[in-house]
Coordinates of C-alpha atoms in Angstrom, one line a residue:
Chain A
X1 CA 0.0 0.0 0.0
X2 CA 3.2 2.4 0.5
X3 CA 4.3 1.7 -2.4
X4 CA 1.3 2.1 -3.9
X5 CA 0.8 5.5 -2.6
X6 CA 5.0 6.1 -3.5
X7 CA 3.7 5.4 -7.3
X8 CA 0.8 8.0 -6.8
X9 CA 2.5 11.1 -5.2
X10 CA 6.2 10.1 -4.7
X11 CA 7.6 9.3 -1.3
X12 CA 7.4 12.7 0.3
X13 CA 4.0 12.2 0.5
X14 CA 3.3 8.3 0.9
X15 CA 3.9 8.4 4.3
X16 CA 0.9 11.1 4.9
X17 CA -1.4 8.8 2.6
X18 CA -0.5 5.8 4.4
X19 CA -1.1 7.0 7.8
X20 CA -4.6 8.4 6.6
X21 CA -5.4 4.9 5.4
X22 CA -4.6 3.1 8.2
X23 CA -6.6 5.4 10.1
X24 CA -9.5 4.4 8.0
X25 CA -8.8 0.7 8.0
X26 CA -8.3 1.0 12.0
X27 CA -12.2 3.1 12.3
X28 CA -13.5 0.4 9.9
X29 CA -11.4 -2.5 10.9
X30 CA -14.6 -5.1 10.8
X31 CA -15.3 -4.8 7.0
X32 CA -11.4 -5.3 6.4
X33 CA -10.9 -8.1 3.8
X34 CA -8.8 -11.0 5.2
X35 CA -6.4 -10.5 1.9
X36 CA -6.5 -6.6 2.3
X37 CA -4.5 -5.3 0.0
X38 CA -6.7 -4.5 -2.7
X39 CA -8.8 -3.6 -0.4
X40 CA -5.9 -0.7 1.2
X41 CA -5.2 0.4 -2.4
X42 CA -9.0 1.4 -2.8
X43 CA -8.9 3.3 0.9
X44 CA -5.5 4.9 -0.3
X45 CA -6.5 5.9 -4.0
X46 CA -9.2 7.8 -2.9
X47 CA -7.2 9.7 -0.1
X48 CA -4.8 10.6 -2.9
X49 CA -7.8 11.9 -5.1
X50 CA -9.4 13.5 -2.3
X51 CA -6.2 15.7 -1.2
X52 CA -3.6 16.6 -4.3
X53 CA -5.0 17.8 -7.3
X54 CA -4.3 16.0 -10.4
X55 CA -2.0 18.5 -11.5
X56 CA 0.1 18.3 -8.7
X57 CA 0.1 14.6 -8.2
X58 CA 1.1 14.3 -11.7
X59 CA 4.3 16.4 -11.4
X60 CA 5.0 14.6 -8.1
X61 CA 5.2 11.8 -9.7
X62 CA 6.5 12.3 -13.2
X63 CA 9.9 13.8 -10.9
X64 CA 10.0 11.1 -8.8
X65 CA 9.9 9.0 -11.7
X66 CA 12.6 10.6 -13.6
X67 CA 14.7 11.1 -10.4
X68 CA 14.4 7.0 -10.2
X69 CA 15.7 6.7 -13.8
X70 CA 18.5 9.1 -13.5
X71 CA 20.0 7.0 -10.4
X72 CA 18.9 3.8 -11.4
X73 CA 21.7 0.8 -11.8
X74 CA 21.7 -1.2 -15.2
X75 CA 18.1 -3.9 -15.4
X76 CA 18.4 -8.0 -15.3
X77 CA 17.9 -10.3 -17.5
X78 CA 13.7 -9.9 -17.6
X79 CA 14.5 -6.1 -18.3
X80 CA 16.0 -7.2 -21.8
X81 CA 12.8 -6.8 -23.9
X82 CA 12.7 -3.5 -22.9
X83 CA 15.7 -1.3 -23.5
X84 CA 16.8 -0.8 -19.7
X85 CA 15.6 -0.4 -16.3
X86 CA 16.0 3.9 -17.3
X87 CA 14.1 3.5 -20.0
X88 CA 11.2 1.7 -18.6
X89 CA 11.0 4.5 -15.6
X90 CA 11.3 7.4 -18.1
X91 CA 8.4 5.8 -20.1
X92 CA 6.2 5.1 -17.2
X93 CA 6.7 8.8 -16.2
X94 CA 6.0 10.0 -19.9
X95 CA 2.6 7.7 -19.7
X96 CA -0.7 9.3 -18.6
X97 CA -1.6 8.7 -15.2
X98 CA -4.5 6.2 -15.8
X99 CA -2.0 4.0 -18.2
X100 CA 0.5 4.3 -15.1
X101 CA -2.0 3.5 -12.6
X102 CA -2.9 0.3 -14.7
X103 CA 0.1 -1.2 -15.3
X104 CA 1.5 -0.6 -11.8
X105 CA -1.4 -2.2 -10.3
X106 CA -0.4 -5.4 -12.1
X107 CA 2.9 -4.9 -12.2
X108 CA 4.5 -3.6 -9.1
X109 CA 1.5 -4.0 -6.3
X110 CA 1.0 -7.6 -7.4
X111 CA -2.6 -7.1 -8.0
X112 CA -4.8 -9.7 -10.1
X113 CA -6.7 -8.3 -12.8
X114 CA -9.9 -8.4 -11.2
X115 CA -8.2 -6.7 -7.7
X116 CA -7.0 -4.2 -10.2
X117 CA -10.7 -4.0 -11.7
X118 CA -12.1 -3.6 -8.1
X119 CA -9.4 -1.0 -7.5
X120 CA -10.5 1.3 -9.9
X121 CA -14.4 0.5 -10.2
X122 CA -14.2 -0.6 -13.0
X123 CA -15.3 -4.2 -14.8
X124 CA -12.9 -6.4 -16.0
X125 CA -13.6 -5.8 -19.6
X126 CA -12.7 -2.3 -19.0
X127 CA -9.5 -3.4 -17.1
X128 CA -8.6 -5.5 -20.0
X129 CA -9.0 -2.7 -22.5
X130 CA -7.1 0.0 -20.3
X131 CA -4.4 -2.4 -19.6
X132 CA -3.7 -3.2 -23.4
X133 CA -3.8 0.9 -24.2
X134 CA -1.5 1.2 -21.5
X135 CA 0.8 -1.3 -22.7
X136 CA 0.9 -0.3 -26.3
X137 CA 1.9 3.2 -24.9
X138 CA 4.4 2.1 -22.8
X139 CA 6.2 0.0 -25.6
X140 CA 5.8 3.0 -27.8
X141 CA 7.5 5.5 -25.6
X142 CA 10.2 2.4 -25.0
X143 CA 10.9 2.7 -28.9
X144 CA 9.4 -0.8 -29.6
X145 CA 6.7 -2.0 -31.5
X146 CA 3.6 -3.5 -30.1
X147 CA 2.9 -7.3 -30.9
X148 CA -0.2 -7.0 -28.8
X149 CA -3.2 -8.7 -30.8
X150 CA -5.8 -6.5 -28.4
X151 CA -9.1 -5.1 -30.0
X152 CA -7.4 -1.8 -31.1
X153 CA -4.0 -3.5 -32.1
X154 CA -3.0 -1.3 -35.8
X155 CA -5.7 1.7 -34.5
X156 CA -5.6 4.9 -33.2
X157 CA -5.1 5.7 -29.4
X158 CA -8.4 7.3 -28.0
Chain B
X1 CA 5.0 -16.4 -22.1
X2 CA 3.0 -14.2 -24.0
X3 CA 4.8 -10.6 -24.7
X4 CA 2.1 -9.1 -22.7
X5 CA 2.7 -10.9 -19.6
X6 CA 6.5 -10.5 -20.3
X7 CA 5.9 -6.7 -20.4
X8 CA 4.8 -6.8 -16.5
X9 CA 7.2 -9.4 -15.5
X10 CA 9.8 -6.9 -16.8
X11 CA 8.4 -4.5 -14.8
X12 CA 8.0 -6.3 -11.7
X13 CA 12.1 -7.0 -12.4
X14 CA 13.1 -3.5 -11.8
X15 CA 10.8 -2.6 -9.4
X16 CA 12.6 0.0 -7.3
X17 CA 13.4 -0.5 -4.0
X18 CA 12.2 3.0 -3.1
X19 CA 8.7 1.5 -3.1
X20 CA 9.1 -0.3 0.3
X21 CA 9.2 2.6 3.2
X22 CA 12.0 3.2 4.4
X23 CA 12.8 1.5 8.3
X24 CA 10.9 3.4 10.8
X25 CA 10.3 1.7 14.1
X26 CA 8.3 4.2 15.3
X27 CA 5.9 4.1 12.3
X28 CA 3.3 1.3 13.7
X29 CA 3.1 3.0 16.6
X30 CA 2.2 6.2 15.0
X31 CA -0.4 5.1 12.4
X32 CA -2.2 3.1 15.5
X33 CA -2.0 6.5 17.6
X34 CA -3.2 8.1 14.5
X35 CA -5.6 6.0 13.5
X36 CA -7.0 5.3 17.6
X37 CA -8.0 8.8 17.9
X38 CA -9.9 9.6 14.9
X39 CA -13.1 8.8 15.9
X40 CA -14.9 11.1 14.0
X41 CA -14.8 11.6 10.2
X42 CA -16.0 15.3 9.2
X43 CA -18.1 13.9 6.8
X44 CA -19.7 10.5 6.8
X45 CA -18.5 8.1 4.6
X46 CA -20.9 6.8 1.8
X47 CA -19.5 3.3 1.3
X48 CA -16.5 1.6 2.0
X49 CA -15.7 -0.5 -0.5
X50 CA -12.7 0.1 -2.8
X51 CA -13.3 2.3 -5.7
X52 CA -15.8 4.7 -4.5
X53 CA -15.2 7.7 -2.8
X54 CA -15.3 8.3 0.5
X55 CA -15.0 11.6 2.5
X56 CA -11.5 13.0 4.3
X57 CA -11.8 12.3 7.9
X58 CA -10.7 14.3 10.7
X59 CA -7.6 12.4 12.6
X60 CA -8.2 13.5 15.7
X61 CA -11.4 14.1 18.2
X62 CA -10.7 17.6 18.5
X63 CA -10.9 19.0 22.0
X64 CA -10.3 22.8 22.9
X65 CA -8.0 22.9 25.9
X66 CA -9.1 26.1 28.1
X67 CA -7.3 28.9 28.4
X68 CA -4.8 28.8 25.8
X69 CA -7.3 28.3 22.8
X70 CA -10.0 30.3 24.5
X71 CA -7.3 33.2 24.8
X72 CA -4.7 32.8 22.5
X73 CA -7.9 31.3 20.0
X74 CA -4.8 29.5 18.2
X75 CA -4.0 26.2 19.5
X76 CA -6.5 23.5 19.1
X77 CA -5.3 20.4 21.1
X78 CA -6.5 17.1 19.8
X79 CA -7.1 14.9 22.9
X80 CA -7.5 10.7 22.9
X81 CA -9.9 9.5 24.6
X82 CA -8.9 7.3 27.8
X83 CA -8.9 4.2 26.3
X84 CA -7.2 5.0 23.2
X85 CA -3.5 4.4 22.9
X86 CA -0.9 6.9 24.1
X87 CA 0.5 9.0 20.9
X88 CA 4.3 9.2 20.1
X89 CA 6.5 10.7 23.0
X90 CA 8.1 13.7 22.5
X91 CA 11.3 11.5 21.7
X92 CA 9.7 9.7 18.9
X93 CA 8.0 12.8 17.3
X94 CA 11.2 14.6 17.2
X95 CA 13.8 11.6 15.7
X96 CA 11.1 11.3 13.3
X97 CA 11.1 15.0 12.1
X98 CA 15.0 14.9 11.9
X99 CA 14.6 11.2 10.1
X100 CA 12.5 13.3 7.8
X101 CA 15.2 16.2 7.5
X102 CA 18.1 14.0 6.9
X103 CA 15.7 12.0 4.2
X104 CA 14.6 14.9 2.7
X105 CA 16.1 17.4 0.1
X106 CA 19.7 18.7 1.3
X107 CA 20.4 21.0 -1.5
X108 CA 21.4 24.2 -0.1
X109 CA 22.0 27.3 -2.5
X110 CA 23.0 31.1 -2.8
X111 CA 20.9 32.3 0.2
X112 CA 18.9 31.1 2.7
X113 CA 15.6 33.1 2.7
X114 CA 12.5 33.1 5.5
X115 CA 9.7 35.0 5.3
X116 CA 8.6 35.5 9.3
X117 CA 5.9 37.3 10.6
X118 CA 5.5 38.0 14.5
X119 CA 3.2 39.9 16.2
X120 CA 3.4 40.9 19.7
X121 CA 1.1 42.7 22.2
X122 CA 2.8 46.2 23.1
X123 CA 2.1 48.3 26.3
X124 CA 2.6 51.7 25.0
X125 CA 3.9 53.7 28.1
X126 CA 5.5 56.6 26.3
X127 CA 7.7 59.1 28.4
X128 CA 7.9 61.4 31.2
X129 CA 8.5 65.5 31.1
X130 CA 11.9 64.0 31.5
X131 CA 12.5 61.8 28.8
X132 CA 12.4 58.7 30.9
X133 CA 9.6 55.9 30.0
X134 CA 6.5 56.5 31.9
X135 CA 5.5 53.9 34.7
X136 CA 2.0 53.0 33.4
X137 CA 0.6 52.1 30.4
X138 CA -1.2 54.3 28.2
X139 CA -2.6 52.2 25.8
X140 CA -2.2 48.6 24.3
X141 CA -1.6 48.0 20.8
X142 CA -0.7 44.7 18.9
X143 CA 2.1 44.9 16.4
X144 CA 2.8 42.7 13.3
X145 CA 5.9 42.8 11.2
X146 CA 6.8 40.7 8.4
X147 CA 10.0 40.3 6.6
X148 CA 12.2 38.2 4.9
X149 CA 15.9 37.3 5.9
X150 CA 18.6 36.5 3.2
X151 CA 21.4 35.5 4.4
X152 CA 24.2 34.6 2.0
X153 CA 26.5 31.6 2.0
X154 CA 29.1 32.9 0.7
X155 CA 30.7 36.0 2.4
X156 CA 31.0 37.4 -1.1
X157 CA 27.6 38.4 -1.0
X158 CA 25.6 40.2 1.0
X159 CA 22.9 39.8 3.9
X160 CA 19.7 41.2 4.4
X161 CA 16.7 41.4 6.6
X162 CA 14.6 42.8 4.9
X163 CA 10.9 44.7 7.0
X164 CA 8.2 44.6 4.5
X165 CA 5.9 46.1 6.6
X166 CA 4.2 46.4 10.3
X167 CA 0.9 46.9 11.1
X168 CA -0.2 48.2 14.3
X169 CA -3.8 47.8 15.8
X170 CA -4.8 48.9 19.1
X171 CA -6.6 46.2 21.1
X172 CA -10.1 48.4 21.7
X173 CA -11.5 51.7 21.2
X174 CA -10.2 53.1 25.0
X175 CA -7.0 52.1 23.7
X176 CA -7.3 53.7 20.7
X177 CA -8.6 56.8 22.4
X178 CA -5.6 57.1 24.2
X179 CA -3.2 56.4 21.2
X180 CA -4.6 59.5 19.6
X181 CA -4.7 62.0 23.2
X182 CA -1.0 60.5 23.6
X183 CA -0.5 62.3 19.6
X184 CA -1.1 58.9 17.5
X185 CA 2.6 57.8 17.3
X186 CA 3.5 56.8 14.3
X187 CA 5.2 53.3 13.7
X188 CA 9.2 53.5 15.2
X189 CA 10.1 50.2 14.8
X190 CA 8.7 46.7 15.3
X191 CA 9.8 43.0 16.3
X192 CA 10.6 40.1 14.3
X193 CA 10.8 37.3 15.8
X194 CA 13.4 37.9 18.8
X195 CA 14.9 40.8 17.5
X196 CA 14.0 44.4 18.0
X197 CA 14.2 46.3 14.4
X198 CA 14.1 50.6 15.3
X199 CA 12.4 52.0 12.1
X200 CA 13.6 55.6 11.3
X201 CA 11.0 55.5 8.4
X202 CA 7.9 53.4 7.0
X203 CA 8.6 50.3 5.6
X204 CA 9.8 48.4 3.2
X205 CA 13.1 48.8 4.6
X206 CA 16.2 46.8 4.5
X207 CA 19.1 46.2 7.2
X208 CA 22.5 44.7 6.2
X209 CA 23.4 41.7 8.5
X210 CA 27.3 41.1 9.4
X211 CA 29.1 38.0 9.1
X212 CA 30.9 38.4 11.9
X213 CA 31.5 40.8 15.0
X214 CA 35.0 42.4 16.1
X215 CA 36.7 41.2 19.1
X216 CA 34.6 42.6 22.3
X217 CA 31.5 43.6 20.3
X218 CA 29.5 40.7 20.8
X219 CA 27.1 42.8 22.6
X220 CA 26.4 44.9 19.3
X221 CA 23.0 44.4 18.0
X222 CA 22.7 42.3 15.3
X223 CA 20.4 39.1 13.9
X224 CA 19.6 36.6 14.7
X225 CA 19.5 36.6 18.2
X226 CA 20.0 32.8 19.7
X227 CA 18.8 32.2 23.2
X228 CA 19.7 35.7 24.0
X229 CA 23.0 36.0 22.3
X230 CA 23.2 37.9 19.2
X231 CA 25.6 35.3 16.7
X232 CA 27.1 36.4 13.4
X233 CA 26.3 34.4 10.2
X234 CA 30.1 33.0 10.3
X235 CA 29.4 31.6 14.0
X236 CA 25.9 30.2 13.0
X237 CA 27.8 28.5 9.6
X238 CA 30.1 27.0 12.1
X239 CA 28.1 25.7 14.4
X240 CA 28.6 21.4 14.7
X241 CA 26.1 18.9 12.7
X242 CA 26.6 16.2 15.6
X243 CA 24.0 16.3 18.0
X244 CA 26.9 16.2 20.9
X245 CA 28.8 18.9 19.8
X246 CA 26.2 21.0 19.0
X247 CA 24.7 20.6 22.5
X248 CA 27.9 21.2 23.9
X249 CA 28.2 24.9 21.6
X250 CA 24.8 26.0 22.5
X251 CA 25.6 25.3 26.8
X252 CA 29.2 27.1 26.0
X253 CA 26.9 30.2 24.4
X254 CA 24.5 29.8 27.5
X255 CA 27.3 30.1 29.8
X256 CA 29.0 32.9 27.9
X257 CA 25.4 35.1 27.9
X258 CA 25.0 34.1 31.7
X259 CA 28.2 34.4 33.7
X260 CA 27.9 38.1 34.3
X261 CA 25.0 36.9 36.2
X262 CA 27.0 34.3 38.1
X263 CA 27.1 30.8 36.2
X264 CA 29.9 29.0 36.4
X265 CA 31.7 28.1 33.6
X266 CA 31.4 24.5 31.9
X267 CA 27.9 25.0 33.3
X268 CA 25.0 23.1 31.4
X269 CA 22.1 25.0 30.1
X270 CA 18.7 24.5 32.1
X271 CA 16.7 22.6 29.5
X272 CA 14.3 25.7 29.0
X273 CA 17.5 27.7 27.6
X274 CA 18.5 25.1 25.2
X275 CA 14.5 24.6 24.1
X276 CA 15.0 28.6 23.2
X277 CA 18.2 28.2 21.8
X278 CA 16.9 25.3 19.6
X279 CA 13.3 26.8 18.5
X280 CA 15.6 30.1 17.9
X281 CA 17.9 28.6 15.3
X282 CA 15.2 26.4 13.6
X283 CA 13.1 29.6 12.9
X284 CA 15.0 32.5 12.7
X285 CA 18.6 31.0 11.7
X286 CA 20.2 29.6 8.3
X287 CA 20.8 26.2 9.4
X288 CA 21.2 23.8 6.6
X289 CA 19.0 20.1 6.8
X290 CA 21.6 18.4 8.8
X291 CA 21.8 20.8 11.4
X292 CA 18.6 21.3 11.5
X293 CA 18.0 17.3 11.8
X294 CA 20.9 17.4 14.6
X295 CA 18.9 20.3 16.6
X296 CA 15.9 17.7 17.0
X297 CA 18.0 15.3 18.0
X298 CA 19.5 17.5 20.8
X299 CA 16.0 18.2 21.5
X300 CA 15.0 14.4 21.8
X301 CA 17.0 13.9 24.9
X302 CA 15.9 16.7 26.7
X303 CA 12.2 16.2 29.0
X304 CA 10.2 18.4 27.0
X305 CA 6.8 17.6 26.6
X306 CA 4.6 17.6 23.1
X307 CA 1.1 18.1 22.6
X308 CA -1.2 14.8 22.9
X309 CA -2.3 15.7 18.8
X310 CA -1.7 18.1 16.5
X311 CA -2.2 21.3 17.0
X312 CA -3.5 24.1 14.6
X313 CA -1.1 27.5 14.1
X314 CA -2.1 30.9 13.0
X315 CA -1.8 30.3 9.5
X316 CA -4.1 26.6 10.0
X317 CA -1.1 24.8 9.3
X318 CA -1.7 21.4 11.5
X319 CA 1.7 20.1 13.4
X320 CA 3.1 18.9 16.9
X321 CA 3.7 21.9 19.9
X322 CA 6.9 20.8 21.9
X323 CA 7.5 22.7 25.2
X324 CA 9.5 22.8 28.3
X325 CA 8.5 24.0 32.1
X326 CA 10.1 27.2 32.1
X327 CA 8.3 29.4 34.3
X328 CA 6.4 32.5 33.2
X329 CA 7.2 32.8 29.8
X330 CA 5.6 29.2 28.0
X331 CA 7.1 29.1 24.7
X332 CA 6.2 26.6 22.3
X333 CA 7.7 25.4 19.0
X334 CA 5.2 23.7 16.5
X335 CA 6.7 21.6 14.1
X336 CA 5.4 19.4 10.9
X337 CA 7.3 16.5 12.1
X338 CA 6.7 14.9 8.8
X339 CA 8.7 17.2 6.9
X340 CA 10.5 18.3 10.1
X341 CA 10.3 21.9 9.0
X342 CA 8.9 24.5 11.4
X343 CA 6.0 26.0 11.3
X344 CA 5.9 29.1 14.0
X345 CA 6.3 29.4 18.0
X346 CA 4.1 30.9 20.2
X347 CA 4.8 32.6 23.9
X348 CA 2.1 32.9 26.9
X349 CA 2.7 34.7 29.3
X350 CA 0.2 33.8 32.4
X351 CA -1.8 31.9 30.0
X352 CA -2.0 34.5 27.6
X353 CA -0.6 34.7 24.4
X354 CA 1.8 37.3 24.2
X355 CA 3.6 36.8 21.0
X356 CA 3.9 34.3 17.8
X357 CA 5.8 34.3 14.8
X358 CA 5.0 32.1 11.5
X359 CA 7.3 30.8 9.3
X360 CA 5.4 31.0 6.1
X361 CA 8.6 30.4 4.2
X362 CA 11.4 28.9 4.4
X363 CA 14.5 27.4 2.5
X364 CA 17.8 27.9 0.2
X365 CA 17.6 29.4 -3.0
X366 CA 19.8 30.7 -6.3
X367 CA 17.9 33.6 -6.5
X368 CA 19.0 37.4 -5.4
X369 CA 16.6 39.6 -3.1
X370 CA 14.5 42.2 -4.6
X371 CA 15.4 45.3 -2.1
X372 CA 13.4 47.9 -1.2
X373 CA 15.5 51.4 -1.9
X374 CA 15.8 52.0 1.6
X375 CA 18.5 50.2 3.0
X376 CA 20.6 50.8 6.5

C-alpha cells in the first residue's frame, strides 16, 4: 500500500497517505478483507484523489519517476525486452496517469486483474482494455513495436 | 510467455526499491496512535468499498484545551480519549522529524531566505517631562511585522533582513482613544521574531546583516539573536552537525550570555534555555538540513513535553507543539514533524498569548533579493 501510494504522489507524501489509510482501515477495521490489500489500495486511491490535485500529483510523480531513472543501476535479465531499467522508468513517467495507474497495479502492487478491476471500479472488460492501451503506450515511448493482438492493435489511441 | 505478460514481468524485475518505506520503528506506533484517535470523520462516509469515494476524515477528536485556545484562539489540542493508545512521546516525534530532514532534500543554495511574521502585544507607556519611560501604560496595541531574511553563503555576498511592513492595531477603542490624546505615534520600529528592528521610516526597509562581530563587540546588536546571544552568520555557519557537539556549543553560548550573572563556567544550560536556543535557530537561523536534523535530535534527549495531537497555528497549518517548564514565559515550537520543517512558536505569558511568529517560508535558494531602496 506504501508503495502504492509512493507510485501515486512520490515518497514525500506516501507516508501522509499511508497513515490516513490506516486510520480508515483502524475506524473500519470489521469490514477489512482477510487478503486486504486491494482492499488498502482502494482506501488509499481515494485519499490521494481527495487531497492533491491531479495537476500536482502528476508532477509529483513524473519527478519522482525521472529522479528514479536518472539514479537507477543497469536492469536484469527480464528487463531485456525493454531497452533498460532507465528507460522503462522514463516511459512510465512519460505515460498518462490512468496507463501508469494500470500497469503498476499489475505490475508492481501484485494485483490480479480483477483486484486491479475492483481498485479502480471498473469491470474487467474495461480493465482488460485499459491495460492493453496502457501497454501499447508504454512500448511506444520504450521505442518498440507493439505485438499486442488486443481489440485496437493497428488503431488509433483514444 | 505471451509478450504481454512479459511486459509486466519486466516490470516487476526492476521494481525500485524505493517502493518499500524506508525502516521506521516508530511508524506502527504512529499510524495506531493516528488512527485510535480519529473517531470522528467530518463527513460521513458513503460506502467503504474500494473504488468509491469516501469523504477525508478528521484524525483527531478535537478538544479545545481552556485557556490557551479560548485566549490565544490558536491552539487547538486534539485529545484521545482514555482508552485509546498513548500518541508518540516527544522523543519519537522529534527523531522522526530529523529522520524526515536528513531523508529529505539537502540541496542548499545562494541564500537562505525566511519569510517571518510575529506579532506581539505592546504596552505603550510613552515618556515622562523628563524623557524617561512613563511607569504605566497608556494604551495597548498589537504589532505585526513581516519580513524576509537573506542571508548569504558565501561572504562574497551580502545579507539582508529585509521589514516589509508592520501593522499596528490597538486592542479596543479606550485604547485607541488614548493612542490618539498621547499624539497617535506613528510606527518606530517593530519585532521580528526575537529581534527588536528601530524604524527611522515606513517600511519596506532593509538592514545589512554582518558576518561576523569584532573582538569585544558581541554585545552589538545584530540578527539573529540565539537564546539571548546575538551570533554572526560565520558563528551560526560554524556551528557542529553532531548532536553532541552541538549541545555542547549552544551550553558554552548559554554560559557565555549568563556568567555576568553568576554561572559557572562549563555550566550546562537549564533545558528551558537550550529549548529557546533550539526553536531560535530552527526559525529564525540559516541552518542547513543536517543541522537542523541534529537540533531535533539534541531536543530528543531533553524532557520536553509535546502536545497529545496536532495542533492548529495561525496560518491553520496542523503540526506537533513541543515545550519545556520554564516558568512565566511558555514558549512553544510547532513543528510538521513529517517534513520536520517548522511552522511558527508561540509565547504565553500567564496563559496569555503574548507573542507568535509564523514561518510561512522557508529554505535555500539561487535567487538574489529584490530590495526595497531603503536600505541601513
Amino acid at each position: 500500500m506504501y508503495a502504492y501510494a509512493v507510485t501515486r504522489v512520490g515518497s514525500a507524501q506516501a507516508e501522509e497517505v499511508a497513515s490516513e489509510t490506516f486510520a480508515i482501515a483502524w475506524r473500519r477495521r470489521e469490514i477489512v478483507p482477510d487478503v486486504p490489500l486491494a482492499w488498502l489500495i482502494g482506501v488509499a486511491r481515494n485519499v490521494i484523489r481527495e487531497q492533491y490535485r491531479d495537476a500536482l500529483r502528476q508532477d509529483l510523480i513524473a519527478a519522482e519517476l525521472t529522479a528514479w531513472a536518472a539514479s537507477a543501476p543497469a536492469g536484469g535479465d527480464v528487463a531485456e525486452l525493454i531497452a533498460d531499467r532507465d528507460a522503462l522508468l522514463r516511459g512510465l513517467a512519460a505515460l498518462p496517469e490512468r496507463d501508469r495507474e494500470v500497469l503498476m497495479l499489475l505490475g508492481w502492487h501484485g494485483l490480479s486483474p480483477r483486484e486491479a478491476a475492483d481498485v479502480l471500479g471498473c469491470s474487467r472488460p474495461t480493465l482488460t482494455m485499459r491495460l492493453h492501451r496502457a501497454r501499447r503506450r508504454l512500448v511506444r515511448h520504450l521505442g518498440g513495436v507493439s505485438s499486442d493482438s488486443g481489440p485496437e492493435s493497428g488503431g488509433t489511441d483514444e | 510467455m505471451s509478450r504481454k505478460t512479459d511486459l509486466l514481468a519486466a516490470m516487476a524485475a526492476v521494481r525500485p526499491d524505493r517502493l518499500e518505506p524506508p525502516d521506521d520503528p516508530g511508524r506502527l506506533a504512529r499510524f495506531r496512535a493516528i488512527a485510535a484517535s480519529g473517531e470522528s470523520p467530518r463527513r460521513r462516509a458513503r460506502t467503504l468499498r474500494p473504488g468509491v469515494g469516501f469523504l477525508r476524515p478528521n484524525r483527531y477528536t478535537v478538544v479545545v484545551t481552556g485557556a490557551a485556545a479560548l485566549v490565544a484562539g490558536a491552539l487547538v489540542v486534539a485529545r484521545p480519549t482514555d482508552h485509546e493508545p498513548e500518541p508518540p512521546s516527544a522523543r519519537r516525534t522529534l527523531l522522526a522529524a530529523a529522520t524526515a530532514l536528513r531523508d529529505g532534500s539537502t540541496r542548499t543554495g545562494r541564500y537562505w531566505t525566511a519569510d517571518l511574521s510575529t506579532s506581539t502585544t505592546v504596552d505603550y507607556v510613552g515618556e515622562t517631562a523628563n524623557g524617561l519611560p512613563g511607569t504605566t501604560p497608556l494604551y495597548r496595541y498589537s504589532s505585526t511585522c513581516d519580513a524576509r531574511l537573506w542571508a548569504a553563503r558565501s561572504g562574497r555576498d551580502a545579507s539582508w533582513l529585509i521589514i516589509d511592513s508592520v501593522t499596528d492595531r490597538r486592542l479596543s477603542s479606550a485604547d485607541e482613544r488614548a493612542w490618539k490624546r498621547a499624539g497617535a505615534p506613528g510606527i518606530s520600529g517593530c519585532q521580528i521574531y526575537d529581534t527588536s528592528i528601530g524604524l527611522h521610516a515606513a517600511p519596506p526597509a532593509a538592514f545589512g546583516l554582518r558576518r561576523t562581530v569584532r573582538a569585544g563587540k558581541r554585545d552589538a546588536p545584530t540578527y539573529p539573536n540565539i537564546g539571548g546571544t546575538p551570533l554572526t552568520l560565520d558563528q551560526i555557519a560554524a556551528l557542529p552537525a553532531d548532536p553532541t557537539a552541538l549541545k555542547a556549543a549552544l551550553d558554552k553560548l548559554w554560559v557565555r550570555l549568563t556568567t555576568s550573572t553568576g554561572s559557572r563556567p562549563g555550566q550546562k544550560a537549564p533545558t528551558y534555555a537550550t529549548v529557546r536556543q533550539v526553536a531560535d535557530l530552527l526559525v529564525s537561523a540559516p541552518t542547513p538540513p543536517a543541522m537542523q536534523a541534529a537540533l531535533y535530535r539534541v531536543l530528543a534527549d531533553l524532557p520536553i513535553h509535546r502536545s497529545r495531537g496536532t495542533v492548529t497555528d495561525r496560518l491553520g497549518r496542523r503540526g506537533v507543539a513541543f515545550w519545556s517548564d520554564n516558568g512565566a514565559v511558555d514558549q512553544k515550537l510547532i513543528v510538521d514533524p513529517r517534513t520536520g520543517h517548522p511552522l511558527a512558536t508561540e509565547s504565553y505569558l500567564a496563559g496569555r498569548l503574548d507573542t507568535f511568529t509564523v514561518v510561512r517560508r522557508q529554505g535555500w535558494t539561487n535567487a538574489l533579493p529584490v530590495l526595497p531602496t531603503h536600505r541601513l
